[in-house]
GROMACS .gro file of N, CA and C in nm:
model
  246
    1UNK      N    1 -11.356   2.785   3.887
    1UNK     CA    2 -11.222   2.755   3.782
    1UNK      C    3 -11.312   2.732   3.649
    2UNK      N    4 -11.363   2.620   3.616
    2UNK     CA    5 -11.399   2.501   3.540
    2UNK      C    6 -11.484   2.641   3.381
    3UNK      N    7 -11.523   2.749   3.439
    3UNK     CA    8 -11.589   2.784   3.357
    3UNK      C    9 -11.502   2.919   3.289
    4UNK      N   10 -11.379   2.938   3.370
    4UNK     CA   11 -11.329   3.064   3.335
    4UNK      C   12 -11.221   2.984   3.209
    5UNK      N   13 -11.222   2.841   3.246
    5UNK     CA   14 -11.090   2.758   3.133
    5UNK      C   15 -11.130   2.763   3.016
    6UNK      N   16 -11.246   2.750   3.039
    6UNK     CA   17 -11.381   2.705   2.922
    6UNK      C   18 -11.390   2.815   2.847
    7UNK      N   19 -11.365   2.982   2.907
    7UNK     CA   20 -11.422   3.082   2.849
    7UNK      C   21 -11.321   3.138   2.797
    8UNK      N   22 -11.201   3.107   2.808
    8UNK     CA   23 -11.036   3.144   2.770
    8UNK      C   24 -10.990   3.031   2.713
    9UNK      N   25 -11.038   2.975   2.637
    9UNK     CA   26 -11.018   2.873   2.596
    9UNK      C   27 -11.102   2.896   2.475
   10UNK      N   28 -11.226   2.898   2.433
   10UNK     CA   29 -11.284   2.975   2.343
   10UNK      C   30 -11.279   3.082   2.249
   11UNK      N   31 -11.227   3.179   2.365
   11UNK     CA   32 -11.198   3.319   2.335
   11UNK      C   33 -11.043   3.323   2.262
   12UNK      N   34 -10.900   3.208   2.310
   12UNK     CA   35 -10.841   3.197   2.248
   12UNK      C   36 -10.869   3.134   2.148
   13UNK      N   37 -10.973   3.072   2.095
   13UNK     CA   38 -10.982   2.976   1.960
   13UNK      C   39 -11.003   3.161   1.913
   14UNK      N   40 -11.093   3.182   1.923
   14UNK     CA   41 -11.201   3.236   1.835
   14UNK      C   42 -11.094   3.370   1.801
   15UNK      N   43 -10.980   3.427   1.925
   15UNK     CA   44 -10.884   3.512   1.852
   15UNK      C   45 -10.799   3.466   1.734
   16UNK      N   46 -10.741   3.319   1.752
   16UNK     CA   47 -10.650   3.273   1.679
   16UNK      C   48 -10.740   3.240   1.550
   17UNK      N   49 -10.829   3.221   1.554
   17UNK     CA   50 -10.930   3.219   1.419
   17UNK      C   51 -10.919   3.353   1.309
   18UNK      N   52 -10.982   3.446   1.406
   18UNK     CA   53 -10.971   3.571   1.329
   18UNK      C   54 -10.808   3.588   1.297
   19UNK      N   55 -10.741   3.656   1.361
   19UNK     CA   56 -10.626   3.670   1.368
   19UNK      C   57 -10.576   3.534   1.241
   20UNK      N   58 -10.562   3.447   1.170
   20UNK     CA   59 -10.526   3.389   1.060
   20UNK      C   60 -10.602   3.400   0.931
   21UNK      N   61 -10.756   3.458   1.012
   21UNK     CA   62 -10.835   3.507   0.902
   21UNK      C   63 -10.721   3.633   0.787
   22UNK      N   64 -10.758   3.700   0.891
   22UNK     CA   65 -10.716   3.865   0.857
   22UNK      C   66 -10.549   3.816   0.807
   23UNK      N   67 -10.428   3.725   0.901
   23UNK     CA   68 -10.367   3.747   0.801
   23UNK      C   69 -10.318   3.686   0.647
   24UNK      N   70 -10.451   3.567   0.645
   24UNK     CA   71 -10.482   3.526   0.494
   24UNK      C   72 -10.533   3.690   0.399
   25UNK      N   73 -10.588   3.766   0.459
   25UNK     CA   74 -10.705   3.860   0.402
   25UNK      C   75 -10.567   3.983   0.402
   26UNK      N   76 -10.526   4.001   0.444
   26UNK     CA   77 -10.386   4.076   0.385
   26UNK      C   78 -10.251   3.995   0.303
   27UNK      N   79 -10.248   3.905   0.280
   27UNK     CA   80 -10.177   3.827   0.261
   27UNK      C   81 -10.194   3.813   0.109
   28UNK      N   82 -10.324   3.823   0.017
   28UNK     CA   83 -10.328   3.773  -0.083
   28UNK      C   84 -10.324   3.943  -0.184
   29UNK      N   85 -10.271   4.097  -0.089
   29UNK     CA   86 -10.195   4.178  -0.189
   29UNK      C   87 -10.055   4.185  -0.213
   30UNK      N   88 -10.010   4.107  -0.137
   30UNK     CA   89  -9.901   4.108  -0.142
   30UNK      C   90  -9.814   3.986  -0.193
   31UNK      N   91  -9.676   4.071  -0.296
   31UNK     CA   92  -9.554   4.010  -0.350
   31UNK      C   93  -9.655   3.923  -0.478
   32UNK      N   94  -9.607   3.872  -0.551
   32UNK     CA   95  -9.641   3.796  -0.711
   32UNK      C   96  -9.751   3.724  -0.705
   33UNK      N   97  -9.809   3.707  -0.826
   33UNK     CA   98  -9.961   3.630  -0.780
   33UNK      C   99  -9.907   3.473  -0.777
   34UNK      N  100  -9.819   3.412  -0.839
   34UNK     CA  101  -9.762   3.316  -0.793
   34UNK      C  102  -9.651   3.273  -0.677
   35UNK      N  103  -9.692   3.345  -0.608
   35UNK     CA  104  -9.562   3.341  -0.460
   35UNK      C  105  -9.639   3.228  -0.401
   36UNK      N  106  -9.759   3.222  -0.342
   36UNK     CA  107  -9.842   3.153  -0.319
   36UNK      C  108  -9.793   3.192  -0.096
   37UNK      N  109  -9.918   3.151  -0.099
   37UNK     CA  110  -9.893   3.153   0.098
   37UNK      C  111  -9.801   3.120   0.150
   38UNK      N  112  -9.817   2.989   0.183
   38UNK     CA  113  -9.726   2.933   0.262
   38UNK      C  114  -9.548   2.917   0.174
   39UNK      N  115  -9.463   3.032   0.212
   39UNK     CA  116  -9.340   3.021   0.144
   39UNK      C  117  -9.250   3.032   0.273
   40UNK      N  118  -9.317   3.070   0.382
   40UNK     CA  119  -9.226   3.130   0.485
   40UNK      C  120  -9.267   3.025   0.635
   41UNK      N  121  -9.136   2.994   0.748
   41UNK     CA  122  -9.208   2.942   0.847
   41UNK      C  123  -9.310   2.961   0.877
   42UNK      N  124  -9.268   3.112   0.896
   42UNK     CA  125  -9.363   3.201   1.010
   42UNK      C  126  -9.534   3.170   0.924
   43UNK      N  127  -9.511   3.140   0.823
   43UNK     CA  128  -9.672   3.147   0.771
   43UNK      C  129  -9.766   2.983   0.813
   44UNK      N  130  -9.640   2.911   0.848
   44UNK     CA  131  -9.687   2.716   0.877
   44UNK      C  132  -9.668   2.740   1.029
   45UNK      N  133  -9.590   2.791   1.106
   45UNK     CA  134  -9.646   2.828   1.238
   45UNK      C  135  -9.742   2.880   1.273
   46UNK      N  136  -9.803   2.962   1.198
   46UNK     CA  137  -9.989   2.995   1.246
   46UNK      C  138 -10.060   2.931   1.226
   47UNK      N  139  -9.983   2.819   1.099
   47UNK     CA  140 -10.133   2.727   1.059
   47UNK      C  141 -10.163   2.637   1.132
   48UNK      N  142 -10.064   2.567   1.183
   48UNK     CA  143 -10.023   2.500   1.243
   48UNK      C  144 -10.057   2.576   1.378
   49UNK      N  145 -10.014   2.647   1.449
   49UNK     CA  146 -10.141   2.693   1.577
   49UNK      C  147 -10.238   2.716   1.557
   50UNK      N  148 -10.304   2.712   1.436
   50UNK     CA  149 -10.481   2.712   1.465
   50UNK      C  150 -10.509   2.562   1.456
   51UNK      N  151 -10.436   2.492   1.387
   51UNK     CA  152 -10.475   2.349   1.377
   51UNK      C  153 -10.487   2.284   1.518
   52UNK      N  154 -10.351   2.368   1.610
   52UNK     CA  155 -10.310   2.276   1.744
   52UNK      C  156 -10.475   2.331   1.870
   53UNK      N  157 -10.475   2.462   1.823
   53UNK     CA  158 -10.601   2.528   1.876
   53UNK      C  159 -10.727   2.506   1.881
   54UNK      N  160 -10.761   2.498   1.785
   54UNK     CA  161 -10.894   2.394   1.714
   54UNK      C  162 -10.893   2.254   1.759
   55UNK      N  163 -10.793   2.186   1.782
   55UNK     CA  164 -10.840   2.025   1.824
   55UNK      C  165 -10.830   2.051   1.952
   56UNK      N  166 -10.703   2.106   1.952
   56UNK     CA  167 -10.730   2.129   2.176
   56UNK      C  168 -10.919   2.199   2.237
   57UNK      N  169 -10.937   2.263   2.185
   57UNK     CA  170 -11.094   2.336   2.206
   57UNK      C  171 -11.209   2.221   2.157
   58UNK      N  172 -11.194   2.154   2.052
   58UNK     CA  173 -11.329   2.086   2.057
   58UNK      C  174 -11.326   1.923   2.082
   59UNK      N  175 -11.151   1.906   2.182
   59UNK     CA  176 -11.159   1.816   2.268
   59UNK      C  177 -11.192   1.810   2.344
   60UNK      N  178 -11.176   1.942   2.446
   60UNK     CA  179 -11.305   2.025   2.529
   60UNK      C  180 -11.424   2.015   2.509
   61UNK      N  181 -11.522   1.959   2.387
   61UNK     CA  182 -11.648   1.995   2.401
   61UNK      C  183 -11.677   1.806   2.393
   62UNK      N  184 -11.551   1.760   2.309
   62UNK     CA  185 -11.650   1.659   2.239
   62UNK      C  186 -11.582   1.535   2.350
   63UNK      N  187 -11.510   1.601   2.469
   63UNK     CA  188 -11.463   1.479   2.589
   63UNK      C  189 -11.630   1.402   2.604
   64UNK      N  190 -11.637   1.266   2.674
   64UNK     CA  191 -11.721   1.231   2.751
   64UNK      C  192 -11.715   1.264   2.881
   65UNK      N  193 -11.820   1.260   2.888
   65UNK     CA  194 -11.887   1.342   3.043
   65UNK      C  195 -11.836   1.258   3.162
   66UNK      N  196 -11.786   1.294   3.306
   66UNK     CA  197 -11.779   1.218   3.407
   66UNK      C  198 -11.865   1.176   3.468
   67UNK      N  199 -11.801   1.004   3.493
   67UNK     CA  200 -11.876   0.936   3.588
   67UNK      C  201 -11.869   0.958   3.722
   68UNK      N  202 -12.033   0.987   3.794
   68UNK     CA  203 -12.023   0.975   3.887
   68UNK      C  204 -12.088   0.831   3.944
   69UNK      N  205 -12.052   0.794   4.107
   69UNK     CA  206 -12.147   0.692   4.187
   69UNK      C  207 -12.217   0.766   4.185
   70UNK      N  208 -12.368   0.657   4.264
   70UNK     CA  209 -12.490   0.729   4.267
   70UNK      C  210 -12.488   0.769   4.438
   71UNK      N  211 -12.381   0.734   4.474
   71UNK     CA  212 -12.427   0.749   4.654
   71UNK      C  213 -12.298   0.865   4.695
   72UNK      N  214 -12.214   0.905   4.662
   72UNK     CA  215 -12.142   0.953   4.663
   72UNK      C  216 -12.130   1.076   4.534
   73UNK      N  217 -12.084   1.225   4.557
   73UNK     CA  218 -12.105   1.348   4.497
   73UNK      C  219 -11.973   1.351   4.385
   74UNK      N  220 -11.877   1.298   4.468
   74UNK     CA  221 -11.742   1.300   4.334
   74UNK      C  222 -11.719   1.168   4.260
   75UNK      N  223 -11.651   1.181   4.122
   75UNK     CA  224 -11.622   1.148   4.031
   75UNK      C  225 -11.561   0.980   4.081
   76UNK      N  226 -11.622   0.847   3.994
   76UNK     CA  227 -11.496   0.784   4.031
   76UNK      C  228 -11.415   0.768   3.933
   77UNK      N  229 -11.287   0.713   4.025
   77UNK     CA  230 -11.121   0.694   3.991
   77UNK      C  231 -11.179   0.586   3.900
   78UNK      N  232 -11.091   0.595   3.716
   78UNK     CA  233 -11.097   0.520   3.649
   78UNK      C  234 -10.975   0.406   3.671
   79UNK      N  235 -10.943   0.368   3.773
   79UNK     CA  236 -10.866   0.278   3.748
   79UNK      C  237 -10.889   0.184   3.897
   80UNK      N  238 -10.902   0.062   3.883
   80UNK     CA  239 -10.952  -0.061   3.972
   80UNK      C  240 -10.914  -0.059   4.086
   81UNK      N  241 -10.775  -0.047   4.066
   81UNK     CA  242 -10.688  -0.050   4.219
   81UNK      C  243 -10.685   0.000   4.311
   82UNK      N  244 -10.688  -0.051   4.472
   82UNK     CA  245 -10.684   0.003   4.565
   82UNK      C  246 -10.543   0.077   4.624
   0.00000   0.00000   0.00000
């Protein structure tokens, strides 16, 4: 199931990235030249969503590998309490 999770996470990042890119491109022809981009809450929310999705996807790929015990194939627990 982890591979499905990774694929869906990367697909969500790609779709969000391209959607925000299309939004920026279409906003260039709208309004006055001095109006700017981030004037509405919807615009700021879209950019924030892109940043959060980017952070989540990067965090998934940059996390340290799981530690395995040499005699056991299951991952070791990170706590020392029994």
